[in-house]
PDB file of C-alpha atoms in Angstrom:
ATOM      1  CA  MET A  19     112.715  22.605 117.441  1.00  0.00           C
ATOM      2  CA  GLY A  20     114.067  20.927 120.569  1.00  0.00           C
ATOM      3  CA  LYS A  21     113.597  17.401 121.748  1.00  0.00           C
ATOM      4  CA  PRO A  22     110.468  16.380 123.660  1.00  0.00           C
ATOM      5  CA  HIS A  23     110.551  17.113 127.404  1.00  0.00           C
ATOM      6  CA  SER A  24     110.582  13.422 128.390  1.00  0.00           C
ATOM      7  CA  THR A  25     113.457  12.647 125.995  1.00  0.00           C
ATOM      8  CA  ARG A  26     115.523  15.540 127.317  1.00  0.00           C
ATOM      9  CA  GLN A  27     114.784  14.512 130.919  1.00  0.00           C
ATOM     10  CA  GLN A  28     116.022  11.004 130.155  1.00  0.00           C
ATOM     11  CA  GLU A  29     119.218  12.375 128.613  1.00  0.00           C
ATOM     12  CA  ILE A  30     119.826  14.483 131.726  1.00  0.00           C
ATOM     13  CA  VAL A  31     119.262  11.503 134.045  1.00  0.00           C
ATOM     14  CA  ASP A  32     121.522   9.288 131.928  1.00  0.00           C
ATOM     15  CA  ALA A  33     124.236  11.959 132.042  1.00  0.00           C
ATOM     16  CA  ALA A  34     123.983  12.132 135.843  1.00  0.00           C
ATOM     17  CA  ILE A  35     124.295   8.343 136.096  1.00  0.00           C
ATOM     18  CA  PHE A  36     127.262   8.401 133.707  1.00  0.00           C
ATOM     19  CA  LEU A  37     128.987  11.079 135.796  1.00  0.00           C
ATOM     20  CA  ALA A  38     128.343   9.148 139.013  1.00  0.00           C
ATOM     21  CA  ALA A  39     129.874   6.001 137.529  1.00  0.00           C
ATOM     22  CA  ASN A  40     132.864   7.596 135.854  1.00  0.00           C
ATOM     23  CA  LYS A  41     133.763  10.638 137.930  1.00  0.00           C
ATOM     24  CA  GLY A  42     131.909  10.247 141.225  1.00  0.00           C
ATOM     25  CA  VAL A  43     128.853  11.962 142.675  1.00  0.00           C
ATOM     26  CA  ARG A  44     130.690  15.110 143.731  1.00  0.00           C
ATOM     27  CA  HIS A  45     131.379  15.845 140.052  1.00  0.00           C
ATOM     28  CA  ILE A  46     127.698  15.897 139.157  1.00  0.00           C
ATOM     29  CA  SER A  47     126.652  19.458 138.469  1.00  0.00           C
ATOM     30  CA  ALA A  48     124.180  21.100 136.158  1.00  0.00           C
ATOM     31  CA  GLN A  49     127.081  22.338 134.012  1.00  0.00           C
ATOM     32  CA  ALA A  50     128.701  18.887 133.785  1.00  0.00           C
ATOM     33  CA  ILE A  51     125.347  17.363 132.834  1.00  0.00           C
ATOM     34  CA  ALA A  52     124.748  20.101 130.259  1.00  0.00           C
ATOM     35  CA  ASN A  53     128.176  19.489 128.728  1.00  0.00           C
ATOM     36  CA  ILE A  54     127.435  15.789 128.258  1.00  0.00           C
ATOM     37  CA  VAL A  55     123.924  16.309 126.896  1.00  0.00           C
ATOM     38  CA  GLY A  56     125.047  19.168 124.646  1.00  0.00           C
ATOM     39  CA  ILE A  57     122.714  21.824 126.021  1.00  0.00           C
ATOM     40  CA  ALA A  58     123.107  25.087 127.889  1.00  0.00           C
ATOM     41  CA  GLN A  59     123.284  24.826 131.681  1.00  0.00           C
ATOM     42  CA  PRO A  60     120.006  26.738 132.292  1.00  0.00           C
ATOM     43  CA  THR A  61     118.209  24.209 130.068  1.00  0.00           C
ATOM     44  CA  VAL A  62     118.856  21.516 132.689  1.00  0.00           C
ATOM     45  CA  PHE A  63     116.624  23.450 135.080  1.00  0.00           C
ATOM     46  CA  ARG A  64     113.851  23.764 132.509  1.00  0.00           C
ATOM     47  CA  HIS A  65     113.473  20.008 132.827  1.00  0.00           C
ATOM     48  CA  PHE A  66     114.242  19.542 136.549  1.00  0.00           C
ATOM     49  CA  LYS A  67     113.668  21.994 139.389  1.00  0.00           C
ATOM     50  CA  SER A  68     116.850  21.017 141.247  1.00  0.00           C
ATOM     51  CA  CYS A  69     119.811  18.659 141.269  1.00  0.00           C
ATOM     52  CA  ASP A  70     117.992  16.622 143.930  1.00  0.00           C
ATOM     53  CA  ASP A  71     115.182  16.072 141.427  1.00  0.00           C
ATOM     54  CA  ILE A  72     117.762  14.764 138.950  1.00  0.00           C
ATOM     55  CA  PHE A  73     119.206  12.459 141.613  1.00  0.00           C
ATOM     56  CA  GLY A  74     115.714  11.281 142.494  1.00  0.00           C
ATOM     57  CA  ALA A  75     114.933  10.508 138.860  1.00  0.00           C
ATOM     58  CA  ALA A  76     118.249   8.653 138.517  1.00  0.00           C
ATOM     59  CA  ILE A  77     117.530   6.564 141.613  1.00  0.00           C
ATOM     60  CA  GLU A  78     114.016   5.836 140.360  1.00  0.00           C
ATOM     61  CA  LYS A  79     115.327   4.747 136.944  1.00  0.00           C
ATOM     62  CA  ILE A  80     117.982   2.478 138.405  1.00  0.00           C
ATOM     63  CA  GLY A  81     115.561   1.045 140.981  1.00  0.00           C
ATOM     64  CA  LYS A  82     112.922   0.255 138.358  1.00  0.00           C
ATOM     65  CA  GLY A  83     115.539  -1.332 136.155  1.00  0.00           C
ATOM     66  CA  MET A  84     116.857  -3.472 138.968  1.00  0.00           C
ATOM     67  CA  PHE A  85     113.407  -4.680 140.005  1.00  0.00           C
ATOM     68  CA  ALA A  86     112.618  -5.425 136.358  1.00  0.00           C
ATOM     69  CA  ALA A  87     115.789  -7.543 136.217  1.00  0.00           C
ATOM     70  CA  ILE A  88     115.217  -9.430 139.476  1.00  0.00           C
ATOM     71  CA  GLY A  89     111.507  -9.144 140.304  1.00  0.00           C
ATOM     72  CA  GLY A  90     110.520 -12.414 138.698  1.00  0.00           C
ATOM     73  CA  TYR A  91     112.742 -14.400 141.045  1.00  0.00           C
ATOM     74  CA  PHE A  92     110.606 -13.279 143.975  1.00  0.00           C
ATOM     75  CA  THR A  93     107.317 -14.367 142.425  1.00  0.00           C
ATOM     76  CA  GLU A  94     107.984 -17.219 140.004  1.00  0.00           C
ATOM     77  CA  THR A  95     107.442 -20.830 140.895  1.00  0.00           C
ATOM     78  CA  GLY A  96     110.288 -23.251 141.410  1.00  0.00           C
ATOM     79  CA  PRO A  97     112.575 -24.112 144.282  1.00  0.00           C
ATOM     80  CA  ALA A  98     113.308 -21.097 146.468  1.00  0.00           C
ATOM     81  CA  ASP A  99     117.007 -21.911 146.715  1.00  0.00           C
ATOM     82  CA  GLU A 100     117.355 -21.862 142.918  1.00  0.00           C
ATOM     83  CA  ARG A 101     115.386 -18.630 142.712  1.00  0.00           C
ATOM     84  CA  LEU A 102     117.593 -16.977 145.352  1.00  0.00           C
ATOM     85  CA  LYS A 103     120.761 -18.171 143.637  1.00  0.00           C
ATOM     86  CA  ASN A 104     119.551 -16.873 140.270  1.00  0.00           C
ATOM     87  CA  LEU A 105     118.427 -13.601 141.869  1.00  0.00           C
ATOM     88  CA  ILE A 106     121.916 -12.997 143.271  1.00  0.00           C
ATOM     89  CA  HIS A 107     123.472 -13.614 139.854  1.00  0.00           C
ATOM     90  CA  ALA A 108     120.923 -11.384 138.087  1.00  0.00           C
ATOM     91  CA  GLN A 109     121.298  -8.566 140.610  1.00  0.00           C
ATOM     92  CA  LEU A 110     125.091  -8.571 140.345  1.00  0.00           C
ATOM     93  CA  ASN A 111     124.814  -8.617 136.540  1.00  0.00           C
ATOM     94  CA  TYR A 112     122.474  -5.626 136.622  1.00  0.00           C
ATOM     95  CA  ILE A 113     124.670  -3.653 138.990  1.00  0.00           C
ATOM     96  CA  SER A 114     127.752  -4.534 136.946  1.00  0.00           C
ATOM     97  CA  ASP A 115     126.073  -2.848 133.975  1.00  0.00           C
ATOM     98  CA  ASN A 116     125.036   0.168 136.102  1.00  0.00           C
ATOM     99  CA  LYS A 117     128.153   1.396 137.879  1.00  0.00           C
ATOM    100  CA  GLY A 118     126.456   4.642 138.811  1.00  0.00           C
ATOM    101  CA  LEU A 119     124.198   2.766 141.239  1.00  0.00           C
ATOM    102  CA  PRO A 120     126.725   2.101 144.014  1.00  0.00           C
ATOM    103  CA  ARG A 121     128.279   5.530 143.608  1.00  0.00           C
ATOM    104  CA  LEU A 122     124.865   7.123 144.121  1.00  0.00           C
ATOM    105  CA  LEU A 123     123.793   4.808 146.950  1.00  0.00           C
ATOM    106  CA  PHE A 124     126.966   5.204 148.981  1.00  0.00           C
ATOM    107  CA  SER A 125     127.390   8.952 148.438  1.00  0.00           C
ATOM    108  CA  ASP A 126     127.358  11.595 151.155  1.00  0.00           C
ATOM    109  CA  ARG A 127     124.813  13.481 149.099  1.00  0.00           C
ATOM    110  CA  LEU A 128     122.350  10.666 149.600  1.00  0.00           C
ATOM    111  CA  HIS A 129     123.232   9.973 153.217  1.00  0.00           C
ATOM    112  CA  ASN A 130     123.575  13.496 154.581  1.00  0.00           C
ATOM    113  CA  ASP A 131     122.447  16.129 152.131  1.00  0.00           C
ATOM    114  CA  SER A 132     118.911  15.133 151.167  1.00  0.00           C
ATOM    115  CA  ILE A 133     116.232  13.735 153.441  1.00  0.00           C
ATOM    116  CA  ALA A 134     113.925  13.211 150.448  1.00  0.00           C
ATOM    117  CA  LEU A 135     116.498  11.137 148.547  1.00  0.00           C
ATOM    118  CA  LYS A 136     117.318   9.125 151.647  1.00  0.00           C
ATOM    119  CA  GLY A 137     113.611   8.437 152.133  1.00  0.00           C
ATOM    120  CA  ALA A 138     113.263   7.242 148.531  1.00  0.00           C
ATOM    121  CA  ILE A 139     116.128   4.796 148.970  1.00  0.00           C
ATOM    122  CA  GLN A 140     114.769   3.587 152.305  1.00  0.00           C
ATOM    123  CA  MET A 141     111.454   2.818 150.627  1.00  0.00           C
ATOM    124  CA  VAL A 142     113.148   0.859 147.820  1.00  0.00           C
ATOM    125  CA  MET A 143     115.250  -1.054 150.337  1.00  0.00           C
ATOM    126  CA  GLY A 144     112.209  -1.788 152.501  1.00  0.00           C
ATOM    127  CA  ASN A 145     110.388  -3.290 149.508  1.00  0.00           C
ATOM    128  CA  TYR A 146     113.474  -5.328 148.651  1.00  0.00           C
ATOM    129  CA  TYR A 147     113.754  -6.670 152.213  1.00  0.00           C
ATOM    130  CA  ASN A 148     110.074  -7.607 152.263  1.00  0.00           C
ATOM    131  CA  MET A 149     110.293  -9.484 148.956  1.00  0.00           C
ATOM    132  CA  MET A 150     113.506 -11.210 150.040  1.00  0.00           C
ATOM    133  CA  ALA A 151     111.899 -12.267 153.346  1.00  0.00           C
ATOM    134  CA  SER A 152     108.941 -13.689 151.427  1.00  0.00           C
ATOM    135  CA  LEU A 153     111.314 -15.700 149.223  1.00  0.00           C
ATOM    136  CA  ILE A 154     113.081 -17.026 152.317  1.00  0.00           C
ATOM    137  CA  ARG A 155     109.719 -17.992 153.858  1.00  0.00           C
ATOM    138  CA  ASP A 156     108.923 -19.845 150.617  1.00  0.00           C
ATOM    139  CA  GLY A 157     112.154 -21.792 151.068  1.00  0.00           C
ATOM    140  CA  GLN A 158     111.302 -22.552 154.685  1.00  0.00           C
ATOM    141  CA  ALA A 159     107.841 -23.788 153.715  1.00  0.00           C
ATOM    142  CA  GLU A 160     109.232 -26.114 151.060  1.00  0.00           C
ATOM    143  CA  GLY A 161     112.006 -27.347 153.338  1.00  0.00           C
ATOM    144  CA  SER A 162     115.025 -26.007 151.454  1.00  0.00           C
ATOM    145  CA  PHE A 163     115.866 -23.300 154.043  1.00  0.00           C
ATOM    146  CA  ARG A 164     116.215 -23.711 157.792  1.00  0.00           C
ATOM    147  CA  ARG A 165     113.018 -23.120 159.736  1.00  0.00           C
ATOM    148  CA  ASP A 166     114.874 -21.807 162.788  1.00  0.00           C
ATOM    149  CA  ILE A 167     116.047 -18.617 161.058  1.00  0.00           C
ATOM    150  CA  ASP A 168     114.076 -15.388 161.093  1.00  0.00           C
ATOM    151  CA  ALA A 169     113.113 -14.573 157.485  1.00  0.00           C
ATOM    152  CA  GLU A 170     113.217 -10.784 157.939  1.00  0.00           C
ATOM    153  CA  GLU A 171     116.588 -10.806 159.680  1.00  0.00           C
ATOM    154  CA  THR A 172     117.991 -13.210 157.090  1.00  0.00           C
ATOM    155  CA  ALA A 173     116.741 -10.959 154.285  1.00  0.00           C
ATOM    156  CA  ARG A 174     118.577  -8.003 155.825  1.00  0.00           C
ATOM    157  CA  MET A 175     121.768 -10.070 156.208  1.00  0.00           C
ATOM    158  CA  VAL A 176     121.639 -11.278 152.590  1.00  0.00           C
ATOM    159  CA  ALA A 177     121.154  -7.669 151.471  1.00  0.00           C
ATOM    160  CA  ALA A 178     124.034  -6.527 153.712  1.00  0.00           C
ATOM    161  CA  LEU A 179     126.367  -9.112 152.160  1.00  0.00           C
ATOM    162  CA  MET A 180     125.386  -7.925 148.681  1.00  0.00           C
ATOM    163  CA  GLN A 181     125.828  -4.278 149.661  1.00  0.00           C
ATOM    164  CA  GLY A 182     129.234  -4.966 151.185  1.00  0.00           C
ATOM    165  CA  LEU A 183     130.412  -6.681 148.018  1.00  0.00           C
ATOM    166  CA  ILE A 184     129.062  -3.872 145.849  1.00  0.00           C
ATOM    167  CA  MET A 185     130.664  -1.209 148.047  1.00  0.00           C
ATOM    168  CA  ARG A 186     134.033  -2.988 147.840  1.00  0.00           C
ATOM    169  CA  TRP A 187     133.675  -3.176 144.058  1.00  0.00           C
ATOM    170  CA  SER A 188     132.940   0.563 143.896  1.00  0.00           C
ATOM    171  CA  ILE A 189     135.744   1.565 146.293  1.00  0.00           C
ATOM    172  CA  PHE A 190     138.239  -0.467 144.251  1.00  0.00           C
ATOM    173  CA  ASP A 191     137.105   1.369 141.102  1.00  0.00           C
ATOM    174  CA  PHE A 192     135.407  -1.691 139.612  1.00  0.00           C
ATOM    175  CA  ASP A 193     138.727  -3.527 139.223  1.00  0.00           C
ATOM    176  CA  PHE A 194     137.203  -6.975 139.651  1.00  0.00           C
ATOM    177  CA  THR A 195     134.220  -8.640 138.046  1.00  0.00           C
ATOM    178  CA  LEU A 196     131.060  -8.777 140.132  1.00  0.00           C
ATOM    179  CA  GLN A 197     129.818 -11.842 138.254  1.00  0.00           C
ATOM    180  CA  ASP A 198     132.884 -13.766 139.449  1.00  0.00           C
ATOM    181  CA  GLU A 199     131.837 -13.047 143.037  1.00  0.00           C
ATOM    182  CA  ALA A 200     128.296 -14.406 142.615  1.00  0.00           C
ATOM    183  CA  ALA A 201     129.149 -18.108 143.052  1.00  0.00           C
ATOM    184  CA  PRO A 202     131.222 -17.728 146.247  1.00  0.00           C
ATOM    185  CA  LEU A 203     128.656 -15.310 147.676  1.00  0.00           C
ATOM    186  CA  TRP A 204     125.859 -17.772 146.972  1.00  0.00           C
ATOM    187  CA  ALA A 205     127.886 -20.662 148.461  1.00  0.00           C
ATOM    188  CA  PHE A 206     128.346 -18.667 151.681  1.00  0.00           C
ATOM    189  CA  ILE A 207     124.681 -17.663 151.930  1.00  0.00           C
ATOM    190  CA  HIS A 208     123.434 -21.135 151.029  1.00  0.00           C
ATOM    191  CA  ALA A 209     125.658 -22.790 153.621  1.00  0.00           C
ATOM    192  CA  ALA A 210     124.190 -20.497 156.275  1.00  0.00           C
ATOM    193  CA  ILE A 211     120.501 -20.962 155.453  1.00  0.00           C
ATOM    194  CA  ARG A 212     120.057 -24.346 153.798  1.00  0.00           C
ATOM    195  CA  ASN A 213     118.087 -26.985 155.656  1.00  0.00           C
TER     196      ASN A 213
END
């Protein structure tokens, strides 16, 4: 008797994420996934209708995991500058443990090949920007962040700095430690927005 459907789906998604991290997105195929999971290639499509569905499930898993790791920093009490600093550290820690994330996010497959996948990422990013802007407004209200900055624009710039760092890390095949970049990144952001 085979494994339950949900267990097999999770194995397939984990294999896709592993391939993205270690070989790159263009090496993700139903056969490569099947080889890792130890199943026949047609079995992959008993659990997912298409490779895009696998990508979508991988993005959903990584997104949920990231928001689980950082979500509290948006909503907890305490000084907004400390929450933002801790959020940056936690996000870089999470991404460091999930190397498939940048490879998926920055892939041509996501940018050009699938409107549905692009839409899913845009929704995740929109939620992230909104929560980041709210955190920045908290800091403005308590006086730790400048009041003359636009919270939404600042949220997008903070995200862009993070994305740039993560893209560089991915392009250089993860040859430096993301956690080591957290303190200088925070120092740069804090200098720009502190009151």
